[in-house]
Amino acid sequence: MMWGWFRQENKQRIRVHHGYRDEIGGPFVKLERMNRYFPNYDKGYNLVYGVSGTNLPVRVLEQARKKRMPVVCHMNSCWHPAYADDYEDKNHHLKCLHNEYACYAVYGSQQAMRGAERYLGKLKGAHQLIYNAVDTQHFKPGEKQDTSRPVILAAGLHQFRHRLEPLIEAMPLVAEKLNEPELVIAGKLVPGEGIFDCGEETIRRIIERVGYERVRFIDAYTQSEAPEIYSQADVLVHLKHMDWTPNVVAEAMSCGVPVVHTGNGGTPEIVGDAGVSLEIEENWDQIISADPESVAGAIVEAYESREALTARARARAEEFFDLEDWIERHREIFESLVESA
């Protein structure tokens, strides 16, 4: 498809305000994609689009209501008790967007739909499930430069310690089964307090305590750099508890990388048969950290089955996360809402 033509065609019919900001994190990856194919209009727009409430002030939503302008809510996640005692306060703005202003919701997974109904309330308008998109022509399998040892990857924005600590603790056990595996931690490490402390100093202390030295860090990376990082990995390990719609998982799969995951949240429906699940129970009220022995076993299983899992991962990405399908389905929604407004 000729994307320049596509953008030009949309200028008159669909003029979206989504308040795009160039920041780090899953919601902003989605906004960047939206801005690429449906450019942001600060004035003269005829539809408002919000990603999990991160980008739309109340004044914009009120203006849309007064003008009887359609508001679309893209729901990927919301706060729940496992991550915040004050989840109701944190969800206030998103709840208003989802329940009061939106006439249509796009859910990034079945889990996102269940979670929204549980913690925000049932949507009054129509809705549709559309998995997060991946440009499979950009995120595609590449040639691994060093095949002498397994490379285990943890990637994304690291804000929660339980994403990395059990994985680091698992690496000596993995090394008992595989030849000198290397752990690559790619993405920004965010410092904080308690479960939110995933700063570099904290992670390096865990590495020192565990005594596993074959760990390499890659700082925050761009979407253009990401495929090269994925293509050097044999297994992606994603241990975030109850993650709803992880971009990093779909991107890795598109690059043919098998995924070891918790087995709860929305990740299992994204990964399907293209990885190994730890079968950790669903729990909305508290974080359940993965057991290092189970993580190690799953990594070894995924690595030893990587040929079959790689093919499944790529095929699943092409079937379910295709970018052109994502654009077309959004265009149909937007055109229908604008025409009936």
XYZ file of C-alpha atoms in Angstrom:
341
model
C 0.000 0.000 0.000
C 1.214 3.542 -0.767
C 1.121 5.157 2.675
C 1.654 8.715 1.416
C -1.485 8.352 -0.695
C -3.312 6.809 2.246
C -2.502 9.771 4.502
C -3.566 12.260 1.819
C -6.880 10.469 1.253
C -7.627 10.568 4.966
C -6.999 14.299 5.358
C -10.483 15.335 4.311
C -12.547 12.401 5.524
C -10.849 11.469 8.790
C -9.146 14.133 10.874
C -8.093 12.590 14.164
C -6.973 14.338 17.318
C -4.939 11.977 19.481
C -2.538 14.411 21.121
C 0.548 12.483 19.982
C 3.635 12.896 22.175
C 6.980 11.312 21.344
C 7.707 9.478 24.594
C 8.809 6.010 25.708
C 6.492 3.137 26.506
C 3.805 0.928 25.008
C 0.994 3.524 24.770
C 3.251 5.927 22.922
C 4.347 3.248 20.448
C 0.654 2.893 19.620
C 0.257 6.666 19.341
C 3.291 6.897 17.058
C 1.685 4.319 14.799
C -1.610 6.202 14.847
C 0.184 9.453 14.029
C 1.972 7.827 11.115
C -1.196 6.751 9.325
C -3.778 9.096 10.859
C -1.812 12.315 11.528
C -2.702 14.301 14.625
C -4.868 17.409 14.135
C -4.791 20.008 16.883
C -7.495 21.997 15.075
C -10.252 21.092 12.650
C -10.463 17.465 13.724
C -13.670 15.431 13.479
C -12.779 12.467 15.734
C -10.937 12.054 19.040
C -8.877 8.968 19.833
C -7.415 8.077 23.234
C -4.950 5.306 24.126
C -5.660 4.082 27.661
C -6.368 7.664 28.708
C -2.733 8.751 28.587
C -3.057 11.529 26.052
C -6.406 13.345 26.276
C -7.202 16.157 28.745
C -10.778 16.605 29.930
C -11.144 19.888 28.005
C -10.677 18.009 24.713
C -13.236 15.394 25.698
C -15.705 18.087 26.782
C -15.259 19.943 23.520
C -15.889 16.732 21.589
C -19.067 16.113 23.583
C -20.376 19.634 22.925
C -19.751 19.236 19.198
C -21.251 15.716 19.178
C -17.947 14.460 17.890
C -17.132 10.717 18.118
C -14.607 9.666 20.770
C -12.797 6.343 20.399
C -11.076 4.773 23.394
C -8.249 2.325 22.692
C -8.067 0.186 25.828
C -4.840 -1.670 26.540
C -4.706 -1.618 30.332
C -5.791 0.115 33.487
C -4.641 0.091 37.095
C -5.691 -2.739 39.385
C -4.900 -3.706 43.006
C -1.823 -5.802 42.206
C -0.009 -2.666 41.039
C -1.557 0.150 43.082
C -3.548 0.409 46.305
C -5.010 3.665 44.981
C -5.986 2.083 41.647
C -9.429 3.716 41.700
C -7.913 7.196 41.907
C -5.367 6.372 39.202
C -8.149 5.069 36.963
C -10.380 8.118 37.380
C -9.537 9.854 34.098
C -9.542 6.613 32.111
C -12.861 5.615 33.651
C -14.375 8.909 32.498
C -13.020 8.380 28.981
C -14.199 4.764 28.793
C -17.611 5.146 30.464
C -18.733 8.720 29.839
C -17.153 10.066 26.656
C -16.329 7.134 24.379
C -18.907 5.972 21.873
C -16.604 3.200 20.683
C -13.802 1.161 22.234
C -10.992 -0.802 20.626
C -9.615 -3.456 22.984
C -6.067 -4.701 22.487
C -6.880 -8.166 23.884
C -9.681 -10.143 25.481
C -7.880 -9.508 28.768
C -8.098 -5.762 28.182
C -11.840 -6.085 27.688
C -12.269 -8.151 30.868
C -10.098 -5.810 32.894
C -11.882 -2.706 31.650
C -15.273 -4.124 32.599
C -13.927 -5.192 35.985
C -12.249 -1.931 37.012
C -13.820 0.760 34.825
C -17.337 -0.485 34.169
C -19.156 -1.728 31.101
C -18.838 0.360 27.963
C -22.078 1.960 26.786
C -21.114 2.046 23.109
C -19.893 -0.478 20.566
C -16.504 -2.180 20.688
C -14.103 -4.355 18.731
C -11.074 -6.502 19.519
C -8.010 -5.475 17.483
C -4.631 -6.814 18.535
C -1.735 -4.372 18.507
C -0.107 -4.158 15.110
C 3.399 -4.989 13.988
C 4.982 -3.914 10.723
C 6.019 -7.426 9.715
C 8.121 -6.044 6.861
C 10.223 -4.127 9.376
C 10.070 -6.605 12.253
C 11.264 -9.730 10.499
C 13.743 -12.541 11.197
C 17.359 -11.609 10.651
C 20.633 -13.485 10.615
C 22.094 -14.093 14.055
C 25.676 -12.843 14.149
C 26.981 -15.031 16.989
C 25.676 -18.598 17.059
C 28.252 -19.882 19.533
C 25.955 -19.561 22.538
C 22.294 -18.995 23.377
C 21.102 -15.418 23.814
C 18.221 -14.866 26.220
C 16.520 -11.486 25.867
C 14.454 -9.314 28.194
C 13.281 -6.202 26.342
C 11.057 -3.165 26.712
C 10.578 -0.503 29.339
C 11.629 -2.067 32.653
C 9.599 -0.531 35.475
C 8.864 -3.564 37.656
C 11.589 -5.581 39.358
C 9.729 -8.876 39.025
C 10.221 -8.686 35.250
C 13.986 -9.172 35.684
C 14.892 -10.539 39.118
C 13.593 -14.124 38.634
C 15.177 -14.214 35.172
C 18.592 -13.207 36.508
C 18.236 -15.792 39.276
C 17.364 -18.415 36.656
C 20.461 -17.878 34.504
C 22.906 -20.066 36.537
C 20.353 -22.888 36.244
C 20.047 -22.318 32.510
C 23.847 -22.486 32.276
C 23.745 -26.000 33.733
C 21.810 -27.140 30.636
C 22.963 -24.809 27.863
C 26.418 -23.680 26.788
C 27.347 -20.304 28.325
C 24.036 -18.519 27.726
C 24.131 -14.740 27.580
C 21.389 -12.613 29.108
C 20.687 -9.378 27.236
C 18.624 -6.734 29.030
C 17.466 -4.223 26.415
C 15.545 -1.056 27.217
C 15.367 1.663 29.793
C 15.756 0.645 33.453
C 13.476 2.804 35.581
C 14.407 3.433 39.250
C 11.740 3.647 41.923
C 10.666 2.183 45.246
C 9.606 -1.307 46.234
C 8.244 -3.339 43.330
C 8.732 -0.303 41.088
C 12.506 -0.230 41.617
C 14.030 -1.506 38.405
C 16.885 0.976 38.246
C 20.294 -0.012 36.924
C 21.956 0.017 40.358
C 19.306 -2.330 41.741
C 19.571 -4.722 38.795
C 23.366 -4.768 38.992
C 23.154 -5.600 42.711
C 20.903 -8.557 41.883
C 23.398 -9.700 39.243
C 26.235 -9.432 41.755
C 24.250 -11.384 44.373
C 23.405 -14.136 41.912
C 26.969 -14.227 40.618
C 26.137 -14.596 36.940
C 28.450 -12.447 34.844
C 27.300 -13.084 31.270
C 24.838 -10.185 31.267
C 24.844 -7.385 28.703
C 22.830 -4.154 28.776
C 21.405 -2.259 25.817
C 20.015 1.172 26.696
C 16.668 2.547 25.495
C 16.274 1.684 21.820
C 14.131 2.958 18.977
C 11.607 1.088 16.846
C 14.073 1.236 13.967
C 16.770 -0.427 16.108
C 14.506 -3.050 17.666
C 14.523 -5.730 14.900
C 18.311 -6.045 15.074
C 18.099 -6.590 18.836
C 15.387 -9.235 18.493
C 17.156 -11.028 15.645
C 20.195 -11.720 17.841
C 18.053 -13.477 20.479
C 17.061 -17.127 20.724
C 14.359 -16.657 23.369
C 12.458 -13.639 24.694
C 11.502 -13.861 28.378
C 8.567 -11.675 29.426
C 7.709 -12.051 33.105
C 5.428 -9.110 33.799
C 2.504 -10.297 35.911
C -0.904 -9.889 34.248
C 0.434 -7.919 31.299
C -2.482 -7.116 29.010
C -1.172 -6.164 25.565
C 2.657 -6.229 25.445
C 4.045 -4.739 22.241
C 7.437 -6.300 22.875
C 5.988 -9.814 22.684
C 4.311 -9.259 19.313
C 7.436 -7.556 17.930
C 9.699 -10.402 19.027
C 7.335 -12.974 17.538
C 7.328 -11.109 14.234
C 11.128 -11.467 14.267
C 10.704 -15.198 14.829
C 11.682 -15.237 18.505
C 9.944 -17.758 20.817
C 8.513 -16.319 24.049
C 8.680 -17.572 27.640
C 5.878 -15.882 29.559
C 3.906 -15.967 32.796
C 0.787 -17.537 31.332
C -1.541 -14.902 32.787
C -2.952 -11.588 31.579
C -3.295 -11.075 27.848
C 0.082 -12.557 26.910
C -1.119 -16.169 26.431
C -3.682 -15.135 23.807
C -0.979 -13.190 21.969
C 1.697 -15.898 22.108
C -0.530 -18.910 21.506
C 1.609 -21.927 20.600
C 4.692 -19.840 19.811
C 6.289 -20.069 23.243
C 6.337 -21.680 26.661
C 3.953 -20.673 29.449
C 4.859 -20.757 33.150
C 1.148 -21.277 33.942
C 1.155 -18.713 36.761
C -2.336 -18.171 38.106
C -4.357 -15.074 37.270
C -4.371 -12.726 40.250
C -5.709 -9.175 40.111
C -4.883 -8.427 43.742
C -1.194 -9.188 44.068
C 1.869 -9.691 41.910
C 3.053 -13.270 41.664
C 6.724 -13.418 40.761
C 7.925 -16.281 38.620
C 9.884 -19.116 40.219
C 13.505 -19.079 38.915
C 13.623 -22.867 38.528
C 10.462 -22.802 36.417
C 11.835 -19.914 34.362
C 15.066 -21.824 33.735
C 13.183 -24.933 32.667
C 10.972 -22.948 30.301
C 13.971 -21.199 28.732
C 15.713 -24.510 28.094
C 12.514 -25.979 26.638
C 11.973 -22.979 24.357
C 15.595 -22.983 23.227
C 15.623 -26.681 22.438
C 12.335 -26.304 20.512
C 13.332 -23.017 18.881
C 13.189 -24.225 15.279
C 9.489 -25.102 15.488
C 8.642 -22.184 17.780
C 10.392 -19.671 15.521
C 8.237 -20.684 12.570
C 5.074 -20.548 14.676
C 5.972 -17.132 16.084
C 6.480 -15.568 12.669
C 3.364 -17.189 11.213
C 1.229 -16.051 14.143
C 2.502 -12.474 13.867
C 1.639 -12.381 10.172
C -1.833 -13.802 10.832
C -2.919 -11.756 13.843
C -0.785 -8.593 14.081
C -0.587 -7.441 10.472
C -0.214 -3.667 10.208
C -2.278 -3.273 7.050
C -5.194 -5.079 8.675
C -4.855 -2.840 11.763
C -4.964 0.307 9.609
C -7.898 -0.883 7.516
C -9.996 -1.859 10.529
C -9.343 1.495 12.211
C -10.182 3.318 8.985
C -13.501 1.493 8.757
C -14.361 2.369 12.361
C -13.359 6.021 11.950
C -15.218 6.491 8.663
C -18.379 4.881 10.026
C -18.362 7.097 13.146
C -17.582 10.307 11.247
C -20.253 9.646 8.647
C -22.930 8.921 11.267
C -22.000 11.795 13.618
